[in-house]
C-alpha cells in the first residue's frame, strides 16, 4: 500500500478470550430475501505444523461451504497467494513491466535519472520462494478434479452445489513461507521470523457479480464471511499473535494465561496454539521467539494485545503507543460504531503496515509519531474493511479512502494536531495527480492502474476526499450520521459504492447519483471561479462560472468592509434539495444552479464599495483544481 511512494500501513484485530465471546450480529446478513441480498458462508477447520528451520509447513483443511446464492455452482475456486512469490509469476512479471514498481518489491539497478528496476521475486532461489501445493482434495469424501493456475486453484465439484445447500471440502496441502517481500514472509527487515498472512488455501468469493478469482498481483483482497477454527503447531519458544481468540491459554502461556489458574504442561518441543475466529473473512498470525507481549483491557471494550521484538531501540515507543491505541479504538467506536470483537492485536511484522481480521502487522522501528500514525490507520481498517468488507480489488477507494478520512480526524484529535483542515494532504495529492495527466477513474481495477503512484493517490487521497467533500455537499452533521448509519446497515456484509451513496441520500434527503458518477466513474474535475463583479442600482451583481465538468453546489462567502460576513448558497439543481446548515453565519439561499448553464449570477443587496472580498468555498473542502480563481478582493 503506497501513497506518494511513501510506505503506508494497516491494522486489523487479534487474540485471547473464548468462543463464547464471538460477535453476535443482530441478524444474519447472509440472506435477506426481502431485500434480495445474499452472501456466501464458510466454516474453516485448519491444522498446520510449522518447521521453523526450513520455513515449510504441512496443513489439513476442512471447509464447509454454504451456497446462499440462487445459482447452481459447478466449480469453486481457492486463492493460493504464496504462489505469487516465485520467479515468472504474474506478480513478478508485473513488477518488471510497471514503470514505478513498489520499492519493497523491486530494486533500482540503474540510476536515479534513468531507473532500471529488477524484481526481487525474480531472484528468489527454490529455498526462498513461497508456495502452497494442494496434495489432495475431496468433496463429501469423494475426490474432485482440480488444477493450479498461478495463485488460483480451480476445482470441478464432484456434485454441483445447489442453492441453499452445503458441502464439505477436505484438503491436504503443504507450503513454504517466502522470504519477506510483500506483506507475507519470513525474516523481515526488522528480524521478525514469521509474518503469516495469506498463508492458507482460501475460498474465492462468489457474489451477485459472480466469481472473483483474481490472480494475486500485489493489491488487496475480497473474502467470504465465515468462522475459523485454527490449530498451529510450532516450536515452544515462539510467541504468536493474530486473529481470533486463543482457546488454550493455560497450555500456551507467553502472557496469554490467567495467572490465577494452573498452567498445563505440554511435553515435547512444540506447542499447538488453538484459535477460534468467528464472523471474519480472513485469518492471520505472526510468530517470533523474541516477542514481548503486553495486554491492555479497554474499558467496556476488547483486550488489546501488543507483540513486538525485545529490542531496546523500540520498547519505549511501543509502551507509549498502547494508551494511544486505546484512545484510537474509543474514537472509532464513537465516530463509526462499536468494534464488534473481543480482542485486537497490534503486531510487529510484515513490510510496512497491513490490516487483517482482529489484528494488524506493522513495522515497528519508527518515530513515535509514525508508529501512532500507522497504528491509527491500520486500526481504522478494522471498521472499513474487516467489518464493512468492501471488494478491495474493485473499490479500493472505499477501504483506503474511508480509512484515511477517519484516521486523519483521529490523529488530529489524539495527537493534538489542531489542523483546521486535517484532510489538506489528501487535496494536495489529488491535485498533483490531476496535474500529472495520469489519473484513471476510480472504477479501474486495482491491478490495472498504469502507475503505482496513481493507484495510491486514487485509493487513499481521492478516496478520502470522497467523504470530506461529501461533508461539503450534504453538511458535516449529515456526513457524521451517514457514516454511522452506513456502518450499522452494512456491517458483516460486502457494501458497494451505491450503498454509501444511498445511505447519504437517505440521511440528507438530497440526490447524489451525480456525485458518485462524476467523482468515481470519470476523471472529470471541479473548477469554478468568480467571473465578474459589477454594480447595478446600488446593488452588486456577482457572476460565477463553471469551467470543469463536475457539478457542485456553491458556498460563497461575502466579507463586507465593516468585517461582517454573509454566506450565499446556490444549490445544485440536480440535488433536488439543500445541504444542512447549522453554523451561526447568516445564510442566504439562492435559486438553484442547473449544471448545463456555464455561468450563474446572483445579487448582493449592497453596493460594491461595501464589499471587501468574495470567495467560493471558504471551507476548502471542495476539490477545486484551480483555486486561484475562487476569490476576488477589493481595495
Short mmCIF file of C-alpha atoms in Angstrom, two decimals, residues 25-408:
data_model
loop_
_atom_site.label_atom_id
_atom_site.label_comp_id
_atom_site.label_asym_id
_atom_site.label_seq_id
_atom_site.Cartn_x
_atom_site.Cartn_y
_atom_site.Cartn_z
CA UNK A 25 -24.85 -9.55 14.84
CA UNK A 26 -28.47 -8.63 15.39
CA UNK A 27 -29.39 -10.56 12.25
CA UNK A 28 -27.55 -12.94 9.95
CA UNK A 29 -26.79 -10.92 6.81
CA UNK A 30 -26.01 -13.99 4.70
CA UNK A 31 -29.51 -13.97 3.28
CA UNK A 32 -32.15 -11.28 3.27
CA UNK A 33 -34.86 -12.32 0.81
CA UNK A 34 -36.92 -9.20 1.44
CA UNK A 35 -34.13 -7.04 0.05
CA UNK A 36 -32.70 -9.61 -2.35
CA UNK A 37 -29.33 -9.63 -0.56
CA UNK A 38 -27.30 -12.78 -0.08
CA UNK A 39 -23.70 -13.69 0.63
CA UNK A 40 -21.82 -16.96 0.81
CA UNK A 41 -20.60 -18.51 4.05
CA UNK A 42 -17.60 -20.67 5.01
CA UNK A 43 -16.58 -22.60 8.10
CA UNK A 44 -12.88 -23.46 8.18
CA UNK A 45 -11.06 -26.00 10.29
CA UNK A 46 -7.33 -25.68 9.75
CA UNK A 47 -4.44 -27.61 11.29
CA UNK A 48 -0.86 -26.73 10.35
CA UNK A 49 2.55 -27.87 11.56
CA UNK A 50 5.37 -25.36 11.05
CA UNK A 51 9.05 -26.26 10.63
CA UNK A 52 10.92 -23.16 11.76
CA UNK A 53 14.22 -24.49 10.39
CA UNK A 54 13.25 -24.58 6.69
CA UNK A 55 10.03 -22.48 6.88
CA UNK A 56 7.93 -25.23 5.40
CA UNK A 57 4.62 -26.41 6.79
CA UNK A 58 2.01 -29.06 6.25
CA UNK A 59 -1.69 -28.45 6.55
CA UNK A 60 -5.08 -30.07 6.65
CA UNK A 61 -8.25 -28.13 5.94
CA UNK A 62 -11.91 -28.98 6.31
CA UNK A 63 -14.14 -26.36 4.78
CA UNK A 64 -17.93 -26.35 4.96
CA UNK A 65 -19.18 -24.10 2.17
CA UNK A 66 -22.75 -22.80 2.20
CA UNK A 67 -24.21 -21.69 -1.11
CA UNK A 68 -26.59 -18.86 -0.23
CA UNK A 69 -26.74 -17.75 -3.85
CA UNK A 70 -29.65 -18.50 -6.20
CA UNK A 71 -27.22 -20.27 -8.55
CA UNK A 72 -26.09 -23.86 -9.01
CA UNK A 73 -22.30 -23.99 -8.63
CA UNK A 74 -20.40 -26.44 -10.81
CA UNK A 75 -16.99 -25.21 -9.67
CA UNK A 76 -15.33 -23.46 -6.77
CA UNK A 77 -12.01 -21.61 -6.61
CA UNK A 78 -9.33 -21.08 -3.97
CA UNK A 79 -6.64 -18.43 -3.59
CA UNK A 80 -3.08 -19.77 -3.26
CA UNK A 81 -1.44 -16.42 -2.52
CA UNK A 82 2.07 -17.71 -1.72
CA UNK A 83 2.47 -18.91 -5.32
CA UNK A 84 2.93 -15.25 -6.30
CA UNK A 85 6.39 -15.29 -4.75
CA UNK A 86 8.01 -17.35 -7.48
CA UNK A 87 10.11 -16.26 -10.47
CA UNK A 88 7.87 -15.98 -13.51
CA UNK A 89 4.67 -15.40 -11.55
CA UNK A 90 2.22 -12.70 -12.63
CA UNK A 91 3.36 -10.58 -9.70
CA UNK A 92 6.98 -10.98 -10.77
CA UNK A 93 6.24 -10.10 -14.39
CA UNK A 94 4.11 -7.11 -13.39
CA UNK A 95 6.99 -5.74 -11.32
CA UNK A 96 9.20 -5.93 -14.39
CA UNK A 97 6.74 -4.03 -16.58
CA UNK A 98 5.21 -1.27 -14.47
CA UNK A 99 7.21 1.99 -14.68
CA UNK A 100 7.21 2.65 -10.91
CA UNK A 101 7.18 -0.67 -9.05
CA UNK A 102 6.81 -0.88 -5.28
CA UNK A 103 10.22 -0.14 -3.80
CA UNK A 104 9.86 -3.03 -1.35
CA UNK A 105 9.46 -5.47 -4.21
CA UNK A 106 11.92 -4.18 -6.79
CA UNK A 107 15.43 -2.74 -6.74
CA UNK A 108 16.66 0.10 -8.91
CA UNK A 109 19.81 -1.20 -10.61
CA UNK A 110 20.03 1.87 -12.84
CA UNK A 111 20.39 5.50 -11.84
CA UNK A 112 18.02 7.96 -10.26
CA UNK A 113 17.60 9.79 -13.56
CA UNK A 114 17.39 6.60 -15.59
CA UNK A 115 15.93 3.94 -13.28
CA UNK A 116 16.03 0.27 -14.22
CA UNK A 117 14.06 -1.93 -11.86
CA UNK A 118 14.80 -5.53 -11.02
CA UNK A 119 12.12 -7.65 -9.37
CA UNK A 120 13.20 -9.18 -6.07
CA UNK A 121 10.91 -12.11 -6.79
CA UNK A 122 12.87 -12.93 -9.96
CA UNK A 123 15.98 -13.56 -7.83
CA UNK A 124 14.44 -15.99 -5.34
CA UNK A 125 16.04 -19.42 -5.09
CA UNK A 126 13.94 -22.59 -4.66
CA UNK A 127 14.60 -22.42 -0.90
CA UNK A 128 13.40 -18.79 -0.76
CA UNK A 129 10.23 -18.87 -2.86
CA UNK A 130 6.72 -19.19 -1.50
CA UNK A 131 4.27 -21.87 -2.47
CA UNK A 132 1.10 -23.67 -1.50
CA UNK A 133 0.79 -27.14 -3.01
CA UNK A 134 -2.57 -28.90 -2.72
CA UNK A 135 -1.88 -32.62 -2.46
CA UNK A 136 -5.44 -33.93 -2.11
CA UNK A 137 -8.96 -32.55 -2.27
CA UNK A 138 -12.33 -34.22 -1.84
CA UNK A 139 -15.97 -33.15 -1.74
CA UNK A 140 -18.01 -35.00 0.87
CA UNK A 141 -15.35 -37.72 0.81
CA UNK A 142 -15.25 -38.09 -2.98
CA UNK A 143 -12.09 -36.94 -4.82
CA UNK A 144 -12.52 -34.00 -7.17
CA UNK A 145 -10.59 -32.72 -10.16
CA UNK A 146 -8.55 -29.59 -9.54
CA UNK A 147 -5.90 -27.56 -11.31
CA UNK A 148 -3.50 -24.89 -10.09
CA UNK A 149 -3.33 -21.78 -12.27
CA UNK A 150 -0.78 -19.47 -10.68
CA UNK A 151 -2.33 -18.18 -7.48
CA UNK A 152 -5.74 -19.72 -8.17
CA UNK A 153 -6.90 -23.30 -7.65
CA UNK A 154 -9.78 -24.26 -9.96
CA UNK A 155 -11.96 -27.09 -8.64
CA UNK A 156 -14.57 -29.08 -10.56
CA UNK A 157 -17.07 -30.28 -7.98
CA UNK A 158 -17.95 -33.96 -7.92
CA UNK A 159 -21.55 -32.93 -7.33
CA UNK A 160 -22.93 -29.50 -8.26
CA UNK A 161 -23.83 -27.38 -5.24
CA UNK A 162 -27.48 -26.38 -5.24
CA UNK A 163 -28.83 -23.06 -3.93
CA UNK A 164 -29.18 -23.19 -0.15
CA UNK A 165 -27.07 -26.36 0.14
CA UNK A 166 -23.83 -27.03 1.98
CA UNK A 167 -20.86 -29.13 1.03
CA UNK A 168 -17.71 -30.22 2.85
CA UNK A 169 -14.35 -29.90 1.13
CA UNK A 170 -11.38 -31.65 2.74
CA UNK A 171 -7.86 -30.82 1.67
CA UNK A 172 -4.25 -31.67 2.40
CA UNK A 173 -1.61 -29.14 1.44
CA UNK A 174 1.95 -28.11 2.10
CA UNK A 175 3.55 -24.71 1.90
CA UNK A 176 6.76 -22.75 2.09
CA UNK A 177 6.96 -19.27 3.56
CA UNK A 178 8.74 -16.94 1.13
CA UNK A 179 11.48 -14.53 2.02
CA UNK A 180 9.72 -11.36 3.14
CA UNK A 181 8.94 -9.28 0.05
CA UNK A 182 5.34 -8.08 0.30
CA UNK A 183 3.04 -8.43 3.32
CA UNK A 184 3.80 -12.12 3.93
CA UNK A 185 7.11 -13.77 4.58
CA UNK A 186 9.92 -14.83 6.84
CA UNK A 187 12.69 -12.85 8.49
CA UNK A 188 11.51 -9.36 7.62
CA UNK A 189 13.80 -6.33 7.66
CA UNK A 190 13.29 -5.95 11.41
CA UNK A 191 14.04 -9.60 12.15
CA UNK A 192 10.52 -10.89 12.74
CA UNK A 193 10.59 -14.61 11.98
CA UNK A 194 7.13 -15.25 10.53
CA UNK A 195 4.52 -12.88 9.10
CA UNK A 196 1.85 -15.39 8.17
CA UNK A 197 -0.66 -13.54 6.03
CA UNK A 198 -2.42 -15.07 3.00
CA UNK A 199 -0.86 -18.37 4.07
CA UNK A 200 -3.64 -20.94 3.56
CA UNK A 201 -5.85 -22.05 0.65
CA UNK A 202 -8.67 -19.52 0.89
CA UNK A 203 -12.06 -19.83 -0.78
CA UNK A 204 -12.69 -17.26 -3.50
CA UNK A 205 -15.72 -15.03 -3.05
CA UNK A 206 -18.79 -15.60 -5.19
CA UNK A 207 -21.38 -12.84 -5.08
CA UNK A 208 -24.02 -11.14 -7.21
CA UNK A 209 -21.31 -10.33 -9.75
CA UNK A 210 -20.08 -13.94 -9.96
CA UNK A 211 -16.67 -15.38 -9.02
CA UNK A 212 -13.84 -13.04 -8.03
CA UNK A 213 -10.94 -15.35 -8.85
CA UNK A 214 -8.42 -12.53 -9.23
CA UNK A 215 -4.77 -13.56 -9.51
CA UNK A 216 -2.63 -12.14 -6.74
CA UNK A 217 -0.52 -9.44 -8.38
CA UNK A 218 0.11 -7.21 -5.39
CA UNK A 219 -3.10 -5.46 -4.47
CA UNK A 220 -5.68 -6.40 -1.88
CA UNK A 221 -8.49 -8.76 -1.18
CA UNK A 222 -12.09 -9.89 -1.16
CA UNK A 223 -13.07 -12.74 1.12
CA UNK A 224 -16.01 -14.90 2.20
CA UNK A 225 -17.53 -14.26 5.61
CA UNK A 226 -17.26 -17.22 7.96
CA UNK A 227 -15.84 -18.84 11.05
CA UNK A 228 -12.29 -20.13 11.59
CA UNK A 229 -11.10 -22.90 13.89
CA UNK A 230 -7.30 -22.94 13.57
CA UNK A 231 -4.61 -25.05 15.24
CA UNK A 232 -0.98 -24.03 14.71
CA UNK A 233 1.79 -26.32 15.91
CA UNK A 234 5.17 -24.63 16.28
CA UNK A 235 8.29 -24.67 18.48
CA UNK A 236 7.53 -23.87 22.10
CA UNK A 237 9.68 -20.77 22.31
CA UNK A 238 7.76 -18.97 19.56
CA UNK A 239 5.19 -16.37 20.64
CA UNK A 240 2.14 -15.94 18.39
CA UNK A 241 -0.34 -13.16 17.83
CA UNK A 242 -3.05 -12.64 15.26
CA UNK A 243 -6.71 -13.19 14.50
CA UNK A 244 -9.16 -14.88 16.82
CA UNK A 245 -9.48 -15.95 20.44
CA UNK A 246 -6.93 -18.27 21.99
CA UNK A 247 -8.67 -21.39 23.34
CA UNK A 248 -5.81 -22.96 25.33
CA UNK A 249 -4.00 -20.12 27.13
CA UNK A 250 -3.05 -22.30 30.11
CA UNK A 251 -1.14 -24.62 27.79
CA UNK A 252 0.45 -21.87 25.74
CA UNK A 253 1.40 -19.23 28.29
CA UNK A 254 3.54 -16.46 26.78
CA UNK A 255 1.39 -13.84 28.50
CA UNK A 256 -1.99 -15.24 27.43
CA UNK A 257 -2.51 -17.34 30.56
CA UNK A 258 -4.66 -16.46 33.55
CA UNK A 259 -2.16 -16.18 36.43
CA UNK A 260 -4.86 -17.26 38.87
CA UNK A 261 -5.15 -20.66 37.14
CA UNK A 262 -2.63 -23.50 36.98
CA UNK A 263 -0.60 -24.00 33.82
CA UNK A 264 -0.86 -27.28 31.93
CA UNK A 265 2.46 -28.82 30.95
CA UNK A 266 2.86 -29.95 27.36
CA UNK A 267 5.55 -32.47 26.53
CA UNK A 268 7.78 -32.26 23.51
CA UNK A 269 9.47 -29.42 21.64
CA UNK A 270 6.31 -27.98 20.12
CA UNK A 271 3.08 -26.36 21.23
CA UNK A 272 -0.26 -26.27 19.45
CA UNK A 273 -2.00 -22.90 19.56
CA UNK A 274 -5.77 -23.19 19.12
CA UNK A 275 -7.70 -20.16 17.92
CA UNK A 276 -11.35 -19.52 17.17
CA UNK A 277 -12.16 -16.53 14.94
CA UNK A 278 -15.91 -16.09 14.46
CA UNK A 279 -17.56 -13.98 11.78
CA UNK A 280 -14.47 -12.82 9.90
CA UNK A 281 -13.27 -13.10 6.31
CA UNK A 282 -9.59 -13.85 6.92
CA UNK A 283 -7.19 -15.35 9.44
CA UNK A 284 -3.64 -14.08 10.04
CA UNK A 285 -0.88 -14.79 12.51
CA UNK A 286 2.72 -13.82 13.21
CA UNK A 287 5.35 -15.52 15.33
CA UNK A 288 8.76 -14.80 16.77
CA UNK A 289 10.75 -16.22 19.71
CA UNK A 290 11.70 -12.70 20.88
CA UNK A 291 8.23 -11.15 21.01
CA UNK A 292 7.31 -9.22 24.10
CA UNK A 293 3.57 -9.41 24.80
CA UNK A 294 1.60 -6.71 26.58
CA UNK A 295 -2.15 -6.75 27.21
CA UNK A 296 -4.41 -3.76 27.84
CA UNK A 297 -8.06 -4.08 28.77
CA UNK A 298 -10.13 -1.36 27.16
CA UNK A 299 -12.92 -0.17 29.46
CA UNK A 300 -16.19 -1.66 28.24
CA UNK A 301 -14.27 -2.95 25.24
CA UNK A 302 -11.87 -5.60 23.98
CA UNK A 303 -8.49 -6.75 25.22
CA UNK A 304 -5.71 -5.19 23.16
CA UNK A 305 -2.56 -7.21 22.58
CA UNK A 306 0.79 -5.69 21.62
CA UNK A 307 3.51 -8.01 20.33
CA UNK A 308 6.90 -6.57 19.43
CA UNK A 309 10.56 -7.55 19.41
CA UNK A 310 12.62 -7.35 22.58
CA UNK A 311 14.68 -4.54 21.07
CA UNK A 312 15.79 -1.68 23.37
CA UNK A 313 15.50 0.78 20.46
CA UNK A 314 11.74 0.32 20.15
CA UNK A 315 10.43 -0.77 23.55
CA UNK A 316 9.77 2.74 24.87
CA UNK A 317 7.77 3.78 21.80
CA UNK A 318 5.74 0.57 21.89
CA UNK A 319 4.91 1.17 25.54
CA UNK A 320 3.82 4.75 24.83
CA UNK A 321 1.79 3.54 21.85
CA UNK A 322 -0.57 1.49 23.98
CA UNK A 323 -2.68 4.26 25.58
CA UNK A 324 -2.86 5.98 22.19
CA UNK A 325 -4.18 2.77 20.65
CA UNK A 326 -6.87 2.64 23.32
CA UNK A 327 -7.81 6.27 22.56
CA UNK A 328 -7.96 5.33 18.88
CA UNK A 329 -10.34 2.45 19.43
CA UNK A 330 -12.59 4.63 21.57
CA UNK A 331 -12.54 7.38 18.90
CA UNK A 332 -13.62 4.97 16.17
CA UNK A 333 -16.29 3.46 18.41
CA UNK A 334 -17.73 6.95 18.89
CA UNK A 335 -17.48 8.17 15.30
CA UNK A 336 -18.20 4.98 13.33
CA UNK A 337 -19.77 2.36 15.57
CA UNK A 338 -18.84 -0.23 18.18
CA UNK A 339 -15.94 -2.58 17.49
CA UNK A 340 -17.69 -5.96 17.49
CA UNK A 341 -14.92 -8.34 18.61
CA UNK A 342 -13.39 -9.12 21.99
CA UNK A 343 -9.76 -8.62 21.05
CA UNK A 344 -7.44 -6.68 18.77
CA UNK A 345 -3.70 -7.23 18.26
CA UNK A 346 -1.01 -4.79 17.14
CA UNK A 347 1.92 -6.89 15.95
CA UNK A 348 5.38 -6.02 14.72
CA UNK A 349 5.87 -7.74 11.38
CA UNK A 350 5.32 -7.52 7.66
CA UNK A 351 6.83 -4.86 5.42
CA UNK A 352 5.11 -1.66 6.46
CA UNK A 353 1.53 -1.90 7.63
CA UNK A 354 -1.43 -4.06 6.66
CA UNK A 355 -4.82 -4.78 8.16
CA UNK A 356 -6.19 -8.24 8.89
CA UNK A 357 -9.02 -9.73 10.88
CA UNK A 358 -8.66 -8.69 14.52
CA UNK A 359 -5.03 -7.66 14.02
CA UNK A 360 -2.51 -5.62 12.12
CA UNK A 361 1.09 -6.23 11.15
CA UNK A 362 3.25 -3.11 11.17
CA UNK A 363 6.95 -2.41 11.06
CA UNK A 364 8.00 -1.17 14.46
CA UNK A 365 11.27 0.74 14.11
CA UNK A 366 9.70 4.16 13.70
CA UNK A 367 9.48 7.51 15.37
CA UNK A 368 6.68 7.70 17.91
CA UNK A 369 4.52 9.85 15.64
CA UNK A 370 4.94 7.45 12.75
CA UNK A 371 4.19 4.46 14.98
CA UNK A 372 0.96 6.07 16.18
CA UNK A 373 0.04 7.12 12.65
CA UNK A 374 0.39 3.67 11.15
CA UNK A 375 -1.44 2.09 14.07
CA UNK A 376 -4.33 4.53 13.77
CA UNK A 377 -4.61 3.91 10.03
CA UNK A 378 -4.49 0.14 10.35
CA UNK A 379 -6.95 0.08 13.23
CA UNK A 380 -9.40 2.11 11.19
CA UNK A 381 -9.38 -0.71 8.66
CA UNK A 382 -10.99 -2.88 11.33
CA UNK A 383 -14.15 -0.90 10.67
CA UNK A 384 -13.64 -0.01 7.00
CA UNK A 385 -12.77 -3.42 5.59
CA UNK A 386 -12.89 -6.01 8.32
CA UNK A 387 -16.46 -5.21 9.33
CA UNK A 388 -17.51 -3.34 6.19
CA UNK A 389 -15.98 -5.86 3.80
CA UNK A 390 -15.76 -4.00 0.52
CA UNK A 391 -14.27 -5.74 -2.51
CA UNK A 392 -10.85 -4.07 -2.35
CA UNK A 393 -9.85 -5.22 -5.82
CA UNK A 394 -12.68 -3.21 -7.41
CA UNK A 395 -13.44 -0.49 -4.86
CA UNK A 396 -10.15 0.05 -3.07
CA UNK A 397 -11.01 3.73 -2.52
CA UNK A 398 -13.88 2.77 -0.20
CA UNK A 399 -11.47 0.92 2.06
CA UNK A 400 -8.32 3.04 1.84
CA UNK A 401 -10.06 6.36 1.36
CA UNK A 402 -12.60 5.99 4.14
CA UNK A 403 -9.88 4.69 6.44
CA UNK A 404 -7.69 7.67 5.57
CA UNK A 405 -10.57 10.07 6.24
CA UNK A 406 -11.42 8.75 9.70
CA UNK A 407 -7.77 8.25 10.69
CA UNK A 408 -6.99 11.88 9.73
#
